[in-house]
Tab-separated table of C-alpha atoms and ligand atoms in Angstrom:
chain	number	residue	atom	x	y	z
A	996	UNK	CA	0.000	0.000	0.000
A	997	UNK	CA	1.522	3.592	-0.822
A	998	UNK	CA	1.922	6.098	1.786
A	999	UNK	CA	-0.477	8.042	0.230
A	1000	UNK	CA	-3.510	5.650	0.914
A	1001	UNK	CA	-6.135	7.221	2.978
A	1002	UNK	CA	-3.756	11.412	2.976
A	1003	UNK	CA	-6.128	13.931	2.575
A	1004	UNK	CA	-4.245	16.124	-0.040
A	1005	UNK	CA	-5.054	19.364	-0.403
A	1006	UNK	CA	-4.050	20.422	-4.224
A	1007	UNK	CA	-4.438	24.030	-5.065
A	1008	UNK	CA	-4.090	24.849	-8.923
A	1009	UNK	CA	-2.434	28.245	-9.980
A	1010	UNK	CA	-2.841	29.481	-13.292
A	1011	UNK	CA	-0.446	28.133	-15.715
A	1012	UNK	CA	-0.880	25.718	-18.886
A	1013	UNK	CA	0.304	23.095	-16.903
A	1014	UNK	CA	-3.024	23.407	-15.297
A	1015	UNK	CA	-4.050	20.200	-17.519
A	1016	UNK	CA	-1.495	18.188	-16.063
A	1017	UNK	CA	-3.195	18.563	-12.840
A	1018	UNK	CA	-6.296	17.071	-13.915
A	1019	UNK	CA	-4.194	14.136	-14.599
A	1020	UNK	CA	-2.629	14.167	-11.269
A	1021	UNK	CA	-5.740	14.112	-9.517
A	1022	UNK	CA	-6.534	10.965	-10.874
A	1023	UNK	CA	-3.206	9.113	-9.849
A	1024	UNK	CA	-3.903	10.681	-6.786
A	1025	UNK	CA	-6.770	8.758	-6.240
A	1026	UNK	CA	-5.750	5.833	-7.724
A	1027	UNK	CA	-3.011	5.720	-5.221
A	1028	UNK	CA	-5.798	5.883	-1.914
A	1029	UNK	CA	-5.552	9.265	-1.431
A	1030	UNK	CA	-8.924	11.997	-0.950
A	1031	UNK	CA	-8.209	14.583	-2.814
A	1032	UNK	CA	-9.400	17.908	-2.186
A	1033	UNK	CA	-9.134	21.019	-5.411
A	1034	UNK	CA	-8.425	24.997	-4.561
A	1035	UNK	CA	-8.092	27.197	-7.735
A	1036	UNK	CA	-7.127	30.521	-7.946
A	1037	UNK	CA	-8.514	32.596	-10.422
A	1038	UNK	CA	-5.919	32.447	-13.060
A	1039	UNK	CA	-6.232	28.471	-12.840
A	1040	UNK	CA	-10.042	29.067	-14.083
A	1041	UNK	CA	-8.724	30.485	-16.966
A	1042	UNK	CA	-6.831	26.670	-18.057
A	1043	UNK	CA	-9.275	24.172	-17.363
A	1044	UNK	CA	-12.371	24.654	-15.518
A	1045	UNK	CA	-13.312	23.648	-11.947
A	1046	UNK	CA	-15.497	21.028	-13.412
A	1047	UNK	CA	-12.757	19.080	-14.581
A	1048	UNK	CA	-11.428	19.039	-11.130
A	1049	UNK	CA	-14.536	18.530	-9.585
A	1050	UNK	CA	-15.414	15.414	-11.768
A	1051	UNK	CA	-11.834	14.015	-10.948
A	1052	UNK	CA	-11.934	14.877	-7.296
A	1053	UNK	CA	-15.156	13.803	-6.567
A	1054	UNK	CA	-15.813	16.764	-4.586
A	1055	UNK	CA	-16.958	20.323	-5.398
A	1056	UNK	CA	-13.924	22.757	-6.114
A	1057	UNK	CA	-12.926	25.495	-3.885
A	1058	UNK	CA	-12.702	28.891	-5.445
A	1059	UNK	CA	-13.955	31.355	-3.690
A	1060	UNK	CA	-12.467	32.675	-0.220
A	1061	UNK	CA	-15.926	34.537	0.384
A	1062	UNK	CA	-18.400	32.346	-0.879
A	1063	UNK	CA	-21.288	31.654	1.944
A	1064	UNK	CA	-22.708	28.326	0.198
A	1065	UNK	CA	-18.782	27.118	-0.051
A	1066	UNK	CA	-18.271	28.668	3.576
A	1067	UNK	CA	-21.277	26.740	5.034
A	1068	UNK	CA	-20.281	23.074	3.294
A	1069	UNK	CA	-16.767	23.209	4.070
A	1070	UNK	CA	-14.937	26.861	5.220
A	1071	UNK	CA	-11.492	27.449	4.476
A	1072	UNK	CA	-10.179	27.018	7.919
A	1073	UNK	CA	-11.778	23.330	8.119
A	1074	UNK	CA	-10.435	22.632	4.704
A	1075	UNK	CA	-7.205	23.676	5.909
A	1076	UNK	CA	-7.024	21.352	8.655
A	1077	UNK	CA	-8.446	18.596	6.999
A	1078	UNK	CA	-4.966	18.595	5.037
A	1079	UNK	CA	-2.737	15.992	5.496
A	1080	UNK	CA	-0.489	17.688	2.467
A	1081	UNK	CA	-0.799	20.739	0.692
A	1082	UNK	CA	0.308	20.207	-3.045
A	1083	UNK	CA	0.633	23.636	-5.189
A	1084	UNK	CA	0.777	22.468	-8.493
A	1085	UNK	CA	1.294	24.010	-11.102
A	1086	UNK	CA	2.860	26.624	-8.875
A	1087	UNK	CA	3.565	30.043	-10.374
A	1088	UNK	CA	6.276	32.116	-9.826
A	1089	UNK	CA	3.539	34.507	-9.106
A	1090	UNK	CA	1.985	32.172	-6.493
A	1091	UNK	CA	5.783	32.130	-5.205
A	1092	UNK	CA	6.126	35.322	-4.647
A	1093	UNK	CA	2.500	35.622	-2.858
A	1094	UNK	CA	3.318	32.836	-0.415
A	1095	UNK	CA	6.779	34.293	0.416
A	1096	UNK	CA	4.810	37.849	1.499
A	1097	UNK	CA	2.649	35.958	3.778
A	1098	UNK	CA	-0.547	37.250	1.628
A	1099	UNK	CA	-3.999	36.035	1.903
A	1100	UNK	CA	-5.767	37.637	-0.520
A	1101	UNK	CA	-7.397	34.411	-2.101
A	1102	UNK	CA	-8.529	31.225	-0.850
A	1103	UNK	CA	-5.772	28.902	-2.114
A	1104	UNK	CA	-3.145	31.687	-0.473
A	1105	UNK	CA	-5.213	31.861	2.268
A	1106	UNK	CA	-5.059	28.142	3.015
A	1107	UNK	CA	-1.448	27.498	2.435
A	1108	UNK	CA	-1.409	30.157	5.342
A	1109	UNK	CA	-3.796	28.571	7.308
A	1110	UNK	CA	-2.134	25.069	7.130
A	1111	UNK	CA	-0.203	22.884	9.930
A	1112	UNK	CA	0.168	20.866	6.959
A	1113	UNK	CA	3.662	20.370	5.155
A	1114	UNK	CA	3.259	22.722	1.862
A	1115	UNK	CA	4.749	20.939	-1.392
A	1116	UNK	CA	5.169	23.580	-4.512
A	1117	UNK	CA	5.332	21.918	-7.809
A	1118	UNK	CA	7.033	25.315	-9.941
A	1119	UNK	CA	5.822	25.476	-13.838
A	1120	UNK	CA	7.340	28.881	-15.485
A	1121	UNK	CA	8.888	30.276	-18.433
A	1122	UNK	CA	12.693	29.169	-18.025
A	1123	UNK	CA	13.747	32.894	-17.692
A	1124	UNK	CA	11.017	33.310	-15.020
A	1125	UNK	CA	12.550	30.343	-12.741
A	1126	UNK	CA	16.131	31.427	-13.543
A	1127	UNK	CA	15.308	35.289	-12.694
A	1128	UNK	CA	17.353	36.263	-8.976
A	1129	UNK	CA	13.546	37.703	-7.501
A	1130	UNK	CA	12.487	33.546	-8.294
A	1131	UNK	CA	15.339	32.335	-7.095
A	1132	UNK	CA	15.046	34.454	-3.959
A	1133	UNK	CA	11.836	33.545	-3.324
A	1134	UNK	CA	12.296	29.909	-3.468
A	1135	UNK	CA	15.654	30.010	-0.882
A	1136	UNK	CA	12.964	31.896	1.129
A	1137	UNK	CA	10.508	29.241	1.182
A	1138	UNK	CA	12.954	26.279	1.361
A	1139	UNK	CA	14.067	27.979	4.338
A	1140	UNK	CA	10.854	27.664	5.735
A	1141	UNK	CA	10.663	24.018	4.842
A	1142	UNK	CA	8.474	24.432	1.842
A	1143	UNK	CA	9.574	21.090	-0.272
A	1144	UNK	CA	9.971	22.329	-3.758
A	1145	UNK	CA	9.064	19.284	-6.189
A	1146	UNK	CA	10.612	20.105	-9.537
A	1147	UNK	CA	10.510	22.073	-11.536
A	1148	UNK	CA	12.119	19.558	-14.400
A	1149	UNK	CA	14.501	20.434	-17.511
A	1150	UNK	CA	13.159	20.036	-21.246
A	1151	UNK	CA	10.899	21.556	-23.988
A	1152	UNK	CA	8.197	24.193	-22.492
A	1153	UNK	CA	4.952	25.298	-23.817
A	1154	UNK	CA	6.032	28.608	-24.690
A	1155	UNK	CA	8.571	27.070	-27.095
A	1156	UNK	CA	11.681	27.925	-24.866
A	1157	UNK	CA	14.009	25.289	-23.541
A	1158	UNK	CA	15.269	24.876	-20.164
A	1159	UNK	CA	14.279	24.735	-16.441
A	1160	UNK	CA	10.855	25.141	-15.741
A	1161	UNK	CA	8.834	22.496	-16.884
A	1162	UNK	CA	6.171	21.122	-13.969
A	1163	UNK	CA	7.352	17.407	-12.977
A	1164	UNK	CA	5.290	14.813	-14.347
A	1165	UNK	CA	2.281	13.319	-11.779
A	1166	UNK	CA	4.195	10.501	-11.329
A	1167	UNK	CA	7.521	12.390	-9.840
A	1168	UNK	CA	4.898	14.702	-8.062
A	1169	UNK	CA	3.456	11.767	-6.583
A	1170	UNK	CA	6.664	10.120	-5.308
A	1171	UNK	CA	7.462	13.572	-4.065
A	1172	UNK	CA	4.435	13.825	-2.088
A	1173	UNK	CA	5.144	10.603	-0.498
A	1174	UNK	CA	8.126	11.506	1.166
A	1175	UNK	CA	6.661	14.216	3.084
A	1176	UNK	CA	5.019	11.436	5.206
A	1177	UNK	CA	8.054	9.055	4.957
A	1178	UNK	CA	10.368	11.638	6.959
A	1179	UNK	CA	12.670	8.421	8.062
A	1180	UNK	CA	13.195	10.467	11.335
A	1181	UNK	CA	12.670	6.905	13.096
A	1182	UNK	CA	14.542	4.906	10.440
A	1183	UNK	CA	16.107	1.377	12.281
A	1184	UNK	CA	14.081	2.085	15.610
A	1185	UNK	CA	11.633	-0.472	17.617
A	1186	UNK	CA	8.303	1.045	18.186
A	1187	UNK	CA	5.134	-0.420	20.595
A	1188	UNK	CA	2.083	1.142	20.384
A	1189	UNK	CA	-0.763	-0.169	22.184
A	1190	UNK	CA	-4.565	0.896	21.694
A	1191	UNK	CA	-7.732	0.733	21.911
A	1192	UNK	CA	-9.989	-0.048	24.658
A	1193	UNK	CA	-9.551	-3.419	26.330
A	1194	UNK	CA	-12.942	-5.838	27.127
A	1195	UNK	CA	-13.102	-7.076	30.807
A	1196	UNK	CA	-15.276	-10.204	30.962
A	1197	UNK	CA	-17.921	-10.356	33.292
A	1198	UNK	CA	-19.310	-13.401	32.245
A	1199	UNK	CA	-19.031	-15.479	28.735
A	1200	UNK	CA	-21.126	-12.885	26.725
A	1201	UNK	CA	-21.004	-9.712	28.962
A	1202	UNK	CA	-18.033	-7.013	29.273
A	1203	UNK	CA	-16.954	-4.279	30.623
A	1204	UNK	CA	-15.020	-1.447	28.423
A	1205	UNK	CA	-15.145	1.997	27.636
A	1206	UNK	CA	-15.487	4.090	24.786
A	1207	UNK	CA	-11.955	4.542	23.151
A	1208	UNK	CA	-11.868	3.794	19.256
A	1209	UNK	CA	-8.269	3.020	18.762
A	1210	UNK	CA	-7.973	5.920	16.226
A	1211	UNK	CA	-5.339	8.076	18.049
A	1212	UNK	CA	-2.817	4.601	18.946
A	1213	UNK	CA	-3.917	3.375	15.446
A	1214	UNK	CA	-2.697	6.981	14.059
A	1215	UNK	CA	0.553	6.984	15.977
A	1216	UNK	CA	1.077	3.299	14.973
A	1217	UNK	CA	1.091	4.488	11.310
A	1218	UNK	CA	2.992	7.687	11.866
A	1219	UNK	CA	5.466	5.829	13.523
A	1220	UNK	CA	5.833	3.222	10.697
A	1221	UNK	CA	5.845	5.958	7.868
A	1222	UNK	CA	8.745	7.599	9.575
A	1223	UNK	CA	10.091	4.581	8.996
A	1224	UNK	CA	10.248	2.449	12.166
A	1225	UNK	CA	9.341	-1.546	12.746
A	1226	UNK	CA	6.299	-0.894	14.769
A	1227	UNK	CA	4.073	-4.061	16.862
A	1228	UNK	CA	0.895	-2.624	17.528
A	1229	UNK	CA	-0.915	-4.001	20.085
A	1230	UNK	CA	-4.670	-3.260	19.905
A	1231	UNK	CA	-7.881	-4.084	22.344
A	1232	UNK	CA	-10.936	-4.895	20.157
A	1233	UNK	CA	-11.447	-1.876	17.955
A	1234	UNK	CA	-12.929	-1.892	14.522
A	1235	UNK	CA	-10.165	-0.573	12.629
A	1236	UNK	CA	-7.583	-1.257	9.648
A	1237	UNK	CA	-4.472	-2.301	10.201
A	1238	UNK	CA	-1.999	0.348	9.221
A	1239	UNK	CA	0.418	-0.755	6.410
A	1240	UNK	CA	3.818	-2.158	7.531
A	1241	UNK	CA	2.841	-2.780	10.962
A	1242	UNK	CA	2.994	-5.498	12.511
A	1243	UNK	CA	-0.713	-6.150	14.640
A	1244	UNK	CA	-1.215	-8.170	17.864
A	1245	UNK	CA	-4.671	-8.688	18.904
A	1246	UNK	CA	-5.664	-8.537	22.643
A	1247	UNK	CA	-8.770	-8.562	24.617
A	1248	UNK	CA	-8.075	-7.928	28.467
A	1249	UNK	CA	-5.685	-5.804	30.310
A	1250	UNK	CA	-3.756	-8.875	30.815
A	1251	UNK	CA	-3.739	-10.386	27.603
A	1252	UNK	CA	-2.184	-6.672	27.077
A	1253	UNK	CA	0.070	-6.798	29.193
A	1254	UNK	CA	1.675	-9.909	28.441
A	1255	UNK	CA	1.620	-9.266	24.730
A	1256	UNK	CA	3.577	-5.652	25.130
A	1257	UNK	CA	6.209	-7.555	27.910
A	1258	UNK	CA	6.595	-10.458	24.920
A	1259	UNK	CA	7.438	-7.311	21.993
A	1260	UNK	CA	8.858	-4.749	23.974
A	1261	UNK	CA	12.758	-6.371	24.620
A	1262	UNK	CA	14.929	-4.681	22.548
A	1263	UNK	CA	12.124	-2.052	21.401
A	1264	UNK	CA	13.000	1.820	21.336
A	1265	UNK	CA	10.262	3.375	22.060
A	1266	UNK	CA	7.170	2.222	23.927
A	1267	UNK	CA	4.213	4.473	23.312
A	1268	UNK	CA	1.016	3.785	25.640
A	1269	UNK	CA	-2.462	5.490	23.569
A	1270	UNK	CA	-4.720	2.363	25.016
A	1271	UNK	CA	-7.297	2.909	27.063
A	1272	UNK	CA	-6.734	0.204	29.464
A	1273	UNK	CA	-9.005	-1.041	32.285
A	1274	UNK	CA	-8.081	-0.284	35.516
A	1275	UNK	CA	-10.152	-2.816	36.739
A	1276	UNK	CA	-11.206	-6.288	36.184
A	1277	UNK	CA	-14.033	-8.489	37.617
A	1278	UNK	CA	-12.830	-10.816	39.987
A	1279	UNK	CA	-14.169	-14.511	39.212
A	1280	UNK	CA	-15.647	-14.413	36.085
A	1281	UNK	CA	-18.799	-16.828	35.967
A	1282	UNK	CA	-18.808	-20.085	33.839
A	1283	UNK	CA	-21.855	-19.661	32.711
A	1284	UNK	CA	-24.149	-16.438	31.955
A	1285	UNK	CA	-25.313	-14.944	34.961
A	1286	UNK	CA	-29.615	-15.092	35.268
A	1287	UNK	CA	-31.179	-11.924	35.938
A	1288	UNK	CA	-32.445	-13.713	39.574
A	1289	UNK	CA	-31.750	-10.517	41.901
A	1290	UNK	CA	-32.902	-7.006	42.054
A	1291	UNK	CA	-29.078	-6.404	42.275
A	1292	UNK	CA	-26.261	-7.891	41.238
A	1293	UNK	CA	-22.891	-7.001	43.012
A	1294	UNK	CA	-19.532	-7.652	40.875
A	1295	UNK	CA	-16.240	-7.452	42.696
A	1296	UNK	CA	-13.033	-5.926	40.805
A	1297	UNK	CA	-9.787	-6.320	40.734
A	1298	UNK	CA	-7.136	-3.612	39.864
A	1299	UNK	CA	-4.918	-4.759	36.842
A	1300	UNK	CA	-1.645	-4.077	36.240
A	1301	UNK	CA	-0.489	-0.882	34.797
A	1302	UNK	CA	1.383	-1.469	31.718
A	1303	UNK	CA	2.869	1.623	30.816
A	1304	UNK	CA	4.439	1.686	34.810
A	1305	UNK	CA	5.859	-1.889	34.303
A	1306	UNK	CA	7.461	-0.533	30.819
A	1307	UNK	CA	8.810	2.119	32.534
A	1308	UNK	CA	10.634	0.012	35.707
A	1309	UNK	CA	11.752	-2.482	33.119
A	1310	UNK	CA	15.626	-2.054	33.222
A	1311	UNK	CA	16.567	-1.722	30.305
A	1312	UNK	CA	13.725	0.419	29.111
A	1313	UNK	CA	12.835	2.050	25.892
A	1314	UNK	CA	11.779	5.465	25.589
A	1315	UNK	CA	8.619	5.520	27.196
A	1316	UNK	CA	5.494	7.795	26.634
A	1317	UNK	CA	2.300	7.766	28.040
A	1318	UNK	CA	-1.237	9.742	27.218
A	1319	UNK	CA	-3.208	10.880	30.575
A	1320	UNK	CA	-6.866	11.926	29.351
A	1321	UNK	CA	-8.106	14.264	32.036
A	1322	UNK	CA	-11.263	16.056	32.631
A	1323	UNK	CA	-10.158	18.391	34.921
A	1324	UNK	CA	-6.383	20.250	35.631
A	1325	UNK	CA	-5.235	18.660	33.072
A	1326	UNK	CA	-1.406	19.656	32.836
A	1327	UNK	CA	-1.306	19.438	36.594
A	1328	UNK	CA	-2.688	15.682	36.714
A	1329	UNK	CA	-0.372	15.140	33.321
A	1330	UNK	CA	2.799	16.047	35.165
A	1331	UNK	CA	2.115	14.673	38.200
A	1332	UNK	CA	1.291	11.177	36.314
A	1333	UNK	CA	4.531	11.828	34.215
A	1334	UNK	CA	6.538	11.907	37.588
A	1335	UNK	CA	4.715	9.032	39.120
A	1336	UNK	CA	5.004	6.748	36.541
A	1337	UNK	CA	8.382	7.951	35.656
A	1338	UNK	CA	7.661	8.569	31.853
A	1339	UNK	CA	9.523	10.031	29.289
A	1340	UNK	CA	7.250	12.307	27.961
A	1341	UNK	CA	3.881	12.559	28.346
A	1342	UNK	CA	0.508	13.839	26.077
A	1343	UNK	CA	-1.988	15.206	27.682
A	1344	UNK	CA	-5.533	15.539	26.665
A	1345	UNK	CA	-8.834	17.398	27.696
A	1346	UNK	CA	-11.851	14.263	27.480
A	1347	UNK	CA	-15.714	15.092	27.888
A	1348	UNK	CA	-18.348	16.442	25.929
A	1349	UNK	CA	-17.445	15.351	22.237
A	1350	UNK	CA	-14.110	15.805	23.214
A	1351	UNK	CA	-11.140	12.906	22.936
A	1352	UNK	CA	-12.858	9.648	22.615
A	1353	UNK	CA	-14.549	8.241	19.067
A	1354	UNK	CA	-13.934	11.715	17.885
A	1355	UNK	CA	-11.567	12.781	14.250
A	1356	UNK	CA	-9.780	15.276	16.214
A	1357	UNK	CA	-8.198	16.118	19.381
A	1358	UNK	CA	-5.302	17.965	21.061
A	1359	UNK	CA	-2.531	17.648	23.046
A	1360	UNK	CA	-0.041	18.953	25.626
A	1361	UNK	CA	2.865	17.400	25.008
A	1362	UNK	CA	5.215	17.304	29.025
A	1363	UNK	CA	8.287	15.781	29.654
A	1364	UNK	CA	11.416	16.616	32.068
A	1365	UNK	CA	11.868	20.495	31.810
A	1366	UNK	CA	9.728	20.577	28.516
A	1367	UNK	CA	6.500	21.476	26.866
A	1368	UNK	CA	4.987	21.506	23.545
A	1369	UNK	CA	1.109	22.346	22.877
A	1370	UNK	CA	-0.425	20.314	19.685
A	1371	UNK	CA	-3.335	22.674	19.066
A	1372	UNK	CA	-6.602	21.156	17.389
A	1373	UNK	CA	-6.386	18.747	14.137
A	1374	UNK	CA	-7.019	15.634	13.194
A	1375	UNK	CA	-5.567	12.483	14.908
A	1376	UNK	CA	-3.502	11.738	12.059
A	1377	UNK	CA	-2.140	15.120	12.091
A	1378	UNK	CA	-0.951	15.198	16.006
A	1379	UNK	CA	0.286	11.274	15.644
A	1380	UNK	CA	3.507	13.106	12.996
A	1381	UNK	CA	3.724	16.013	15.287
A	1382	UNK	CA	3.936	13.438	18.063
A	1383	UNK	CA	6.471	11.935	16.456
A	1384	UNK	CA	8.600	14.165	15.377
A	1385	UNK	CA	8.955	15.033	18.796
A	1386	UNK	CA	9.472	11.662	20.330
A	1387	UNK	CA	12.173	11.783	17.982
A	1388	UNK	CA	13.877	14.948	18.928
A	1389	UNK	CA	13.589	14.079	22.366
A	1390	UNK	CA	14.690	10.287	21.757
A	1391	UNK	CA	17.663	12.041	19.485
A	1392	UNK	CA	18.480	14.515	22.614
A	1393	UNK	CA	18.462	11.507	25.110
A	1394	UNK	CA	20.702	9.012	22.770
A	1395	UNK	CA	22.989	11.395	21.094
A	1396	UNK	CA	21.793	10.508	17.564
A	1397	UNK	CA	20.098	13.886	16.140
A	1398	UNK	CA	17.741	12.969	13.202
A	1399	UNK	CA	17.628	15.670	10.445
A	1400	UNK	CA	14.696	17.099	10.241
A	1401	UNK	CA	14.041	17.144	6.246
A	1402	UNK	CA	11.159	18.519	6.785
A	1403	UNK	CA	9.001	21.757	8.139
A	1404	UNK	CA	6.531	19.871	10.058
A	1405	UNK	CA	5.891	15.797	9.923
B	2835	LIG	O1	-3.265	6.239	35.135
B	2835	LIG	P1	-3.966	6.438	33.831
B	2835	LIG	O2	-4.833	5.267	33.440
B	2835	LIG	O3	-4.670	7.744	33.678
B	2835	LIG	O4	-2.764	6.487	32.768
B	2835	LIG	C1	-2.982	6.565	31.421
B	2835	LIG	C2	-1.782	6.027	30.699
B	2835	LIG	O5	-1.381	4.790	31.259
B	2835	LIG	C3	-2.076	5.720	29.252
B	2835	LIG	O6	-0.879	5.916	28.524
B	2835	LIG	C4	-2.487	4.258	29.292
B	2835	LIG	O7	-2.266	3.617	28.050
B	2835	LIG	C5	-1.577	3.706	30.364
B	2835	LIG	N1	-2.126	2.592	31.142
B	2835	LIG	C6	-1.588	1.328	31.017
B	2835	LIG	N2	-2.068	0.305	31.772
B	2835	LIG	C7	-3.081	0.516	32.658
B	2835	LIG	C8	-3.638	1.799	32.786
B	2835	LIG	C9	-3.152	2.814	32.015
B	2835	LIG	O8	-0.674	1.136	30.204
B	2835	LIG	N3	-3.533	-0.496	33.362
């Protein structure tokens, strides 16, 4: 499976003839898993219409930065975060020299703006356009910003001039775009993630369990693997796919957990906790089904092992990181659980009202040892790269080995 299976890409069209190569793209983009989302600027409009893009996407196009009916389906600052990647292409040297001012005087500008997402800019000019000093400026600007610049390629341009300047072909564009998720910051590294709820029996068809989907340790599990680590995933019943290259164990009860993340975690890296495990289970599970006899019915629990603790006094230990969801104080209870537990870093979420469990987003407050990072609100998948990147700055800090950062973001 690519990398780009199941990204939410974000590809804004500027107005070049290269335009028509887009349309093209957006169909390999699919075709490789992804969802693909279109923002033209005006200009674009002018080289193929939005209902190209719209029939190739699937989706209406976004044109318009103050359009209420656009604005009401899906407004620019959703669309925005719903970006796994932002993909400029064609990308004029125009468009260039819009993004390097900061402007936001259009939707597309608006969004690359807007965006946690890493930007990708596939240039398309006249030769003597890319080769002019204010280009060239521009793009050291935005490199230095961590913009990836995809292209532009060598050859024969539309304008009948030869040289540097042609837009890369979908394919190349596509490749390029993988790499921004396949950062290798955790190249030759161990990872265990566990997740999900687990299921306490009570009897042989009742449970007890709680209402965590998986989708953050399932996330984190992927993130992990596309910054190239060998990740075990250990998950509790959740209804969920498998992320590609990683390896899945499947648990029911804390126990069962546990023992499956002491059996992988020997010789692992990092050890990354997202489950939400019971703290309790029910002590003597019946045989049989228990009759509804009484007008009460009085189970007895047990307290099961903490997992992420026994990680953490295993000597010796991977890097160990724990969540604590908290309804109340949370960087207070966070730090004091970080301490407790004696974690190496520790992410921190506010749960309640539609907030943290079987939800698409979330954030985080990211504590460790003299350090603290805020993960403001985006989707899971999003947070799982920034989370990370920055076990793997601090794991890099702790062992010595800095990992480049290639990128602007993960
Ligand atoms: O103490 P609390 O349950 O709030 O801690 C949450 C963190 O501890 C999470 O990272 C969770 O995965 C982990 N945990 C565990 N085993 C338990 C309970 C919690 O690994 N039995």
């Amino acid at each position: 499976m690519s990398s780009l299976a199941r990204k939410h890409i974000l590809l804004g069209v500027t107005g070049g003839i290269a335009a028509y190569k887009a349309a093209e793209l957006t169909r390999r983009l699919r075709q490789a898993g992804a969802e693909v989302r279109v923002a033209m600027t005006a200009a674009a409009q002018g080289f193929v219409t939005p209902l190209t893009f719209q029939a190739l996407s699937g989706h209406p196009v976004h044109t318009d930065l103050m359009d209420p009916a656009a604005e009401a389906a899906m407004g620019h600052i959703e669309l925005a975060r719903w970006a796994d990647a932002v993909l400029v292409a064609p990308c004029t040297a125009d468009f260039m020299a819009r993004l390097v001012q900061g402007e936001a005087d259009d939707l597309l500008a608006t969004l690359c703006l807007a965006s946690r997402a890493p930007l990708a800019l596939a240039p398309a000019m006249n030769p003597q356009m890319w080769a002019h000093p204010a280009t060239r400026a521009n793009r050291e600007a935005l490199a230095e910003r961590g913009v990836t610049l995809l292209g532009p390629a060598a050859g024969e341009m539309a304008c009948g001039e030869t040289g540097e300047g042609r837009m890369l072909e979908p394919e190349a564009l596509l490749a390029g775009l993988a790499e921004l998720f396949e950062t290798g910051r955790l190249a030759g590294r161990r990872v265990v993630v566990t997740a999900g709820p687990t299921r306490e029996p009570i009897d042989p068809v009742r449970y007890i369990s709680n209402r965590s989907s998986g989708r953050m340790g399932f996330a984190v599990a992927e993130a992990a693997a596309e910054a190239g680590a060998e990740v075990v995933l250990i998950a509790g019943p959740v209804a969920l796919e498998t992320p590609a290259r990683v390896t899945r164990v499947d648990v029911e009860t804390a126990a069962q957990m546990h023992a499956a993340v002491m059996k992988a975690v020997p010789g692992a890296d990092v050890f990354i906790a997202t489950a939400a495990v019971a703290d309790y289970r029910v002590e003597g599970v019946a045989a049989q089904k228990i009759k509804k006899t009484g007008e009460t019915l009085e189970l007895r629990l047990t307290r099961n092992p903490d997992i992420l603790a026994d990680v953490a006094a295993r000597e010796p230990r991977p890097f160990v990181v724990g969540f604590a969801a908290e309804t109340e104080r949370l960087i207070e209870h966070a730090r004091e659980k970080l301490d407790r537990k004696g974690l190496d870093l520790i992410a921190a979420n506010p749960v309640g009202e539609g907030q943290g469990f079987d939800t698409e987003d979330n954030c985080l407050e990211l504590l460790w040892a003299g350090g603290q990072r805020s993960l403001p609100r985006a989707r899971k998948s999003r947070l799982a790269r920034e989370l990370v990147a920055v076990i793997a700055e601090r794991l890099g800090a702790e062992t010595g080995k800095v990992i480049p950062l290639k990128h602007r973001t993960p």
